[in-house]
mmCIF file of C-alpha atoms in Angstrom:
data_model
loop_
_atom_site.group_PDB
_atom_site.id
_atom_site.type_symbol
_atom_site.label_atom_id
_atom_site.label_comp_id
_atom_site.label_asym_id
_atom_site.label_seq_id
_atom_site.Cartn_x
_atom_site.Cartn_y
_atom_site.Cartn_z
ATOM 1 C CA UNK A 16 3.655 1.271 -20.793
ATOM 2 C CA UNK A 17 0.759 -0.770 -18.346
ATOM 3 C CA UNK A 18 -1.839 -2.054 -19.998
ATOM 4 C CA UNK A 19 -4.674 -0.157 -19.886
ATOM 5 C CA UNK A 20 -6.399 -3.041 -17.448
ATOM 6 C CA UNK A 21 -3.414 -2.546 -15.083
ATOM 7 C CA UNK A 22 -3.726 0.792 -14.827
ATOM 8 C CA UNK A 23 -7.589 1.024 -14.656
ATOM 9 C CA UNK A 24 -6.909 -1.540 -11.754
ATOM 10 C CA UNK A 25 -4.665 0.252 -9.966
ATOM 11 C CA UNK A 26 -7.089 3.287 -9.948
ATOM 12 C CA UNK A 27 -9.670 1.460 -8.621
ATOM 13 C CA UNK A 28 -7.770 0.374 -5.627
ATOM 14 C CA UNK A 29 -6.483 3.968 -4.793
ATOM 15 C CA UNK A 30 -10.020 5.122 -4.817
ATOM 16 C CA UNK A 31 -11.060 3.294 -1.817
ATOM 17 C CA UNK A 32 -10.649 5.371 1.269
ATOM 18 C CA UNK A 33 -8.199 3.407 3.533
ATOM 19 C CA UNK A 34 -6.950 5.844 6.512
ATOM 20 C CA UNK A 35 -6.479 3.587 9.332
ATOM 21 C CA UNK A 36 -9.149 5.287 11.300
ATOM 22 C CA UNK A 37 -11.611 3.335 9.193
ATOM 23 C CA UNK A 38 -12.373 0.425 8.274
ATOM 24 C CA UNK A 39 -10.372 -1.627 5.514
ATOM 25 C CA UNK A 40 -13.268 -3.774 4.028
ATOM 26 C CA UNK A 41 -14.051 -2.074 0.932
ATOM 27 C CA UNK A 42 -10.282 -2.828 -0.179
ATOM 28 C CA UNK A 43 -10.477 -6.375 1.414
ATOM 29 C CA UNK A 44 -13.760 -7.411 -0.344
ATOM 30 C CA UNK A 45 -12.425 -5.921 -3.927
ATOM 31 C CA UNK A 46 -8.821 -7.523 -3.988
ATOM 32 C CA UNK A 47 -11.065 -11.156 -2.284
ATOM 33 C CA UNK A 48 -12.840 -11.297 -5.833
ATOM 34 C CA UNK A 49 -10.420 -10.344 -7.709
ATOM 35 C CA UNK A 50 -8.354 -13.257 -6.256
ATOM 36 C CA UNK A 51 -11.262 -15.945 -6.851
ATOM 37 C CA UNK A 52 -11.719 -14.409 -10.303
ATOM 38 C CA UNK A 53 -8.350 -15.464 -10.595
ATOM 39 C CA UNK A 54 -9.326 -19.010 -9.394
ATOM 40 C CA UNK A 55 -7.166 -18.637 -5.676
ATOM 41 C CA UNK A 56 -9.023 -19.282 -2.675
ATOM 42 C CA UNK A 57 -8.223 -16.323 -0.196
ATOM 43 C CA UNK A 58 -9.156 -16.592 3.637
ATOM 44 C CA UNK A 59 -10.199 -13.631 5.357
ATOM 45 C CA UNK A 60 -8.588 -13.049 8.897
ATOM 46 C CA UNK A 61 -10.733 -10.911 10.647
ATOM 47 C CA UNK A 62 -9.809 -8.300 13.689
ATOM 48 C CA UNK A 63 -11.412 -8.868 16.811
ATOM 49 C CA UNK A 64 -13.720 -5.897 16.304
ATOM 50 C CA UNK A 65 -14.852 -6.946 12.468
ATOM 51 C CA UNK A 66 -13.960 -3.720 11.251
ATOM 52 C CA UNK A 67 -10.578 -4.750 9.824
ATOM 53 C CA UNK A 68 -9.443 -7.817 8.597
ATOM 54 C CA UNK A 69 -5.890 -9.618 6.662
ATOM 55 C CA UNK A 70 -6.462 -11.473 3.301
ATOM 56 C CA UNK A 71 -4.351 -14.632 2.857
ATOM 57 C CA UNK A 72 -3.764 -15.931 -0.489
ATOM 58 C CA UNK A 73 -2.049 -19.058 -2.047
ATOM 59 C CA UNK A 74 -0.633 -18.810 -5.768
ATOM 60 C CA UNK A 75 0.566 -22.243 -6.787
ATOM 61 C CA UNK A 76 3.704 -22.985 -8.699
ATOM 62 C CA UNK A 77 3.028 -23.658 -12.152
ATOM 63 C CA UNK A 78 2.834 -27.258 -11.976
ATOM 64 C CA UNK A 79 -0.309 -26.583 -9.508
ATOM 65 C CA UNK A 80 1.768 -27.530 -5.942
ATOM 66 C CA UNK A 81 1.637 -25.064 -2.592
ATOM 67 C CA UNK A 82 4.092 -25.984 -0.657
ATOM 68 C CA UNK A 83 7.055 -23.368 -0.301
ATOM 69 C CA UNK A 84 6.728 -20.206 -2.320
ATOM 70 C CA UNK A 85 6.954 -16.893 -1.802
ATOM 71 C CA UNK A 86 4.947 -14.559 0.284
ATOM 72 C CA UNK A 87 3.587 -11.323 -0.806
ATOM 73 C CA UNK A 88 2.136 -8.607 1.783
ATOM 74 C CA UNK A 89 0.377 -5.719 1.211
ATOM 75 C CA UNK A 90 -0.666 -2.655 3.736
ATOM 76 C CA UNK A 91 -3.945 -2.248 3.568
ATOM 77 C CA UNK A 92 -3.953 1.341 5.219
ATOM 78 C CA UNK A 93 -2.737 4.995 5.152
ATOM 79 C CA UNK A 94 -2.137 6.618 8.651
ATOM 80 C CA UNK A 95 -4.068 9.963 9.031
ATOM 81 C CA UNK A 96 -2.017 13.545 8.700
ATOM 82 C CA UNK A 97 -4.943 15.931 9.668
ATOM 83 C CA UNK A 98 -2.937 18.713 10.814
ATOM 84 C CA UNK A 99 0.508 17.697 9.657
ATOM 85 C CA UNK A 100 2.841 18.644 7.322
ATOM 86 C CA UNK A 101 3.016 16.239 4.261
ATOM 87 C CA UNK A 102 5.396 15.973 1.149
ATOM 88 C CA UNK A 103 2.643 15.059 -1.156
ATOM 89 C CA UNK A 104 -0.338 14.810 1.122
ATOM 90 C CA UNK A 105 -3.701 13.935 -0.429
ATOM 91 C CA UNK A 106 -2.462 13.797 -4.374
ATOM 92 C CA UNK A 107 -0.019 10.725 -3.535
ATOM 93 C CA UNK A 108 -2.094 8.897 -5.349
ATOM 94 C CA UNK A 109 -2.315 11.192 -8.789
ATOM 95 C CA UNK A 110 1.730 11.555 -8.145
ATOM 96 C CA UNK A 111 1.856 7.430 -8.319
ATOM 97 C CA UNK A 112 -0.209 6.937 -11.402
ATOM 98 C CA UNK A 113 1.446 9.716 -13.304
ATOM 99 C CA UNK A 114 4.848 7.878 -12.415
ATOM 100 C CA UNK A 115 3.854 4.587 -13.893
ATOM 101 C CA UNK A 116 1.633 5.992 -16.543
ATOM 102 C CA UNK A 117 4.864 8.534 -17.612
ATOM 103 C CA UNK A 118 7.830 6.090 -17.090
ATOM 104 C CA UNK A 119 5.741 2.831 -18.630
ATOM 105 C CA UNK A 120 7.377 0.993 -15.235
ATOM 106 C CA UNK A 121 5.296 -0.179 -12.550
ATOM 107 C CA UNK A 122 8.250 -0.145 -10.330
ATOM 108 C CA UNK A 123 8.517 3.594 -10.886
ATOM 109 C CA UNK A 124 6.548 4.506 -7.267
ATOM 110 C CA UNK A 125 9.091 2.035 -5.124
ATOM 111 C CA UNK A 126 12.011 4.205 -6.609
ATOM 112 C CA UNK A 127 10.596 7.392 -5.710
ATOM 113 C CA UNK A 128 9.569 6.054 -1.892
ATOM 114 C CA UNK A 129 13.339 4.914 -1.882
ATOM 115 C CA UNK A 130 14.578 8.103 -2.525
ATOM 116 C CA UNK A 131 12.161 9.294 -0.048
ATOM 117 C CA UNK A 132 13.631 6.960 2.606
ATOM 118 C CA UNK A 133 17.211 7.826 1.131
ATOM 119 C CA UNK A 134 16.365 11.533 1.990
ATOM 120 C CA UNK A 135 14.783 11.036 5.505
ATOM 121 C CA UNK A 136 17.688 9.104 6.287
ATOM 122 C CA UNK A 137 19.737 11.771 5.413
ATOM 123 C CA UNK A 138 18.023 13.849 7.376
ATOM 124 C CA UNK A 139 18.262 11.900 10.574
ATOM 125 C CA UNK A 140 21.754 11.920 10.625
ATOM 126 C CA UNK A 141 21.646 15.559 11.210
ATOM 127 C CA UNK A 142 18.274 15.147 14.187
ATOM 128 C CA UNK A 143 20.018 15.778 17.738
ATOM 129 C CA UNK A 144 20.336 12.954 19.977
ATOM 130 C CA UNK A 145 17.813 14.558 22.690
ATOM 131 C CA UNK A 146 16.414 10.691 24.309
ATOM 132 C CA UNK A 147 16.384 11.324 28.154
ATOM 133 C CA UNK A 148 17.928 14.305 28.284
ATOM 134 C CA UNK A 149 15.882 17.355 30.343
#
């Protein structure tokens, strides 16, 4: 089971309205001091317009070095479905916790989007080619 930190974490971050019509600094600015509670140093890469912006982070090795590592990205936003049909529409979110919070495993959201993918892949194979054709 998540500690109760992780998962009152996690909640916090799904509460911030993301849809990619807006803007994504109320996510950037929370995860920024998060990271410099944590002691990191993260840059801010702004868009052009200031109303979005990428945040870079560097997590040293344990002996305190930067050079090589591994790199970690996130998506900041959720594309819009007003007026589409969704699978699990506006109560993703809910869905999510109640996988980690049920299973104990905070992997247990990746393995239902990969059976998600698995299915829609499925489902391709069966789309008619229609590219070009009148």
């Amino acid at each position: 089971m998540p500690a109760d930190a992780t998962m009152e974490q996690i909640e916090r971050l799904i509460r911030v309205d993301t849809t990619s019509r807006e803007t994504n600094l109320p996510l950037i600015d929370q995860v920024e001091v998060d990271l410099r509670a944590l002691g990191l140093e993260p840059v801010r890469v702004p868009s052009e317009d200031g109303r979005k912006a990428n945040l870079l982070a560097t997590i040293p090795a344990a002996d305190g070095t930067t050079s090589g590592g591994i790199v970690l990205s996130g998506h900041t936003d959720v594309v819009p479905v007003d007026g589409q049909a969704t699978l699990l529409g506006g109560i993703a979110p809910l869905v999510l916790t109640w996988l980690i919070t049920t299973t104990g495993s905070l992997n247990a959201p990746s393995r239902y989007y990969m059976a998600i993918a698995a299915l829609s892949l499925v489902g391709l194979f069966f789309v008619r080619r229609t590219f070009g054709q009148r």
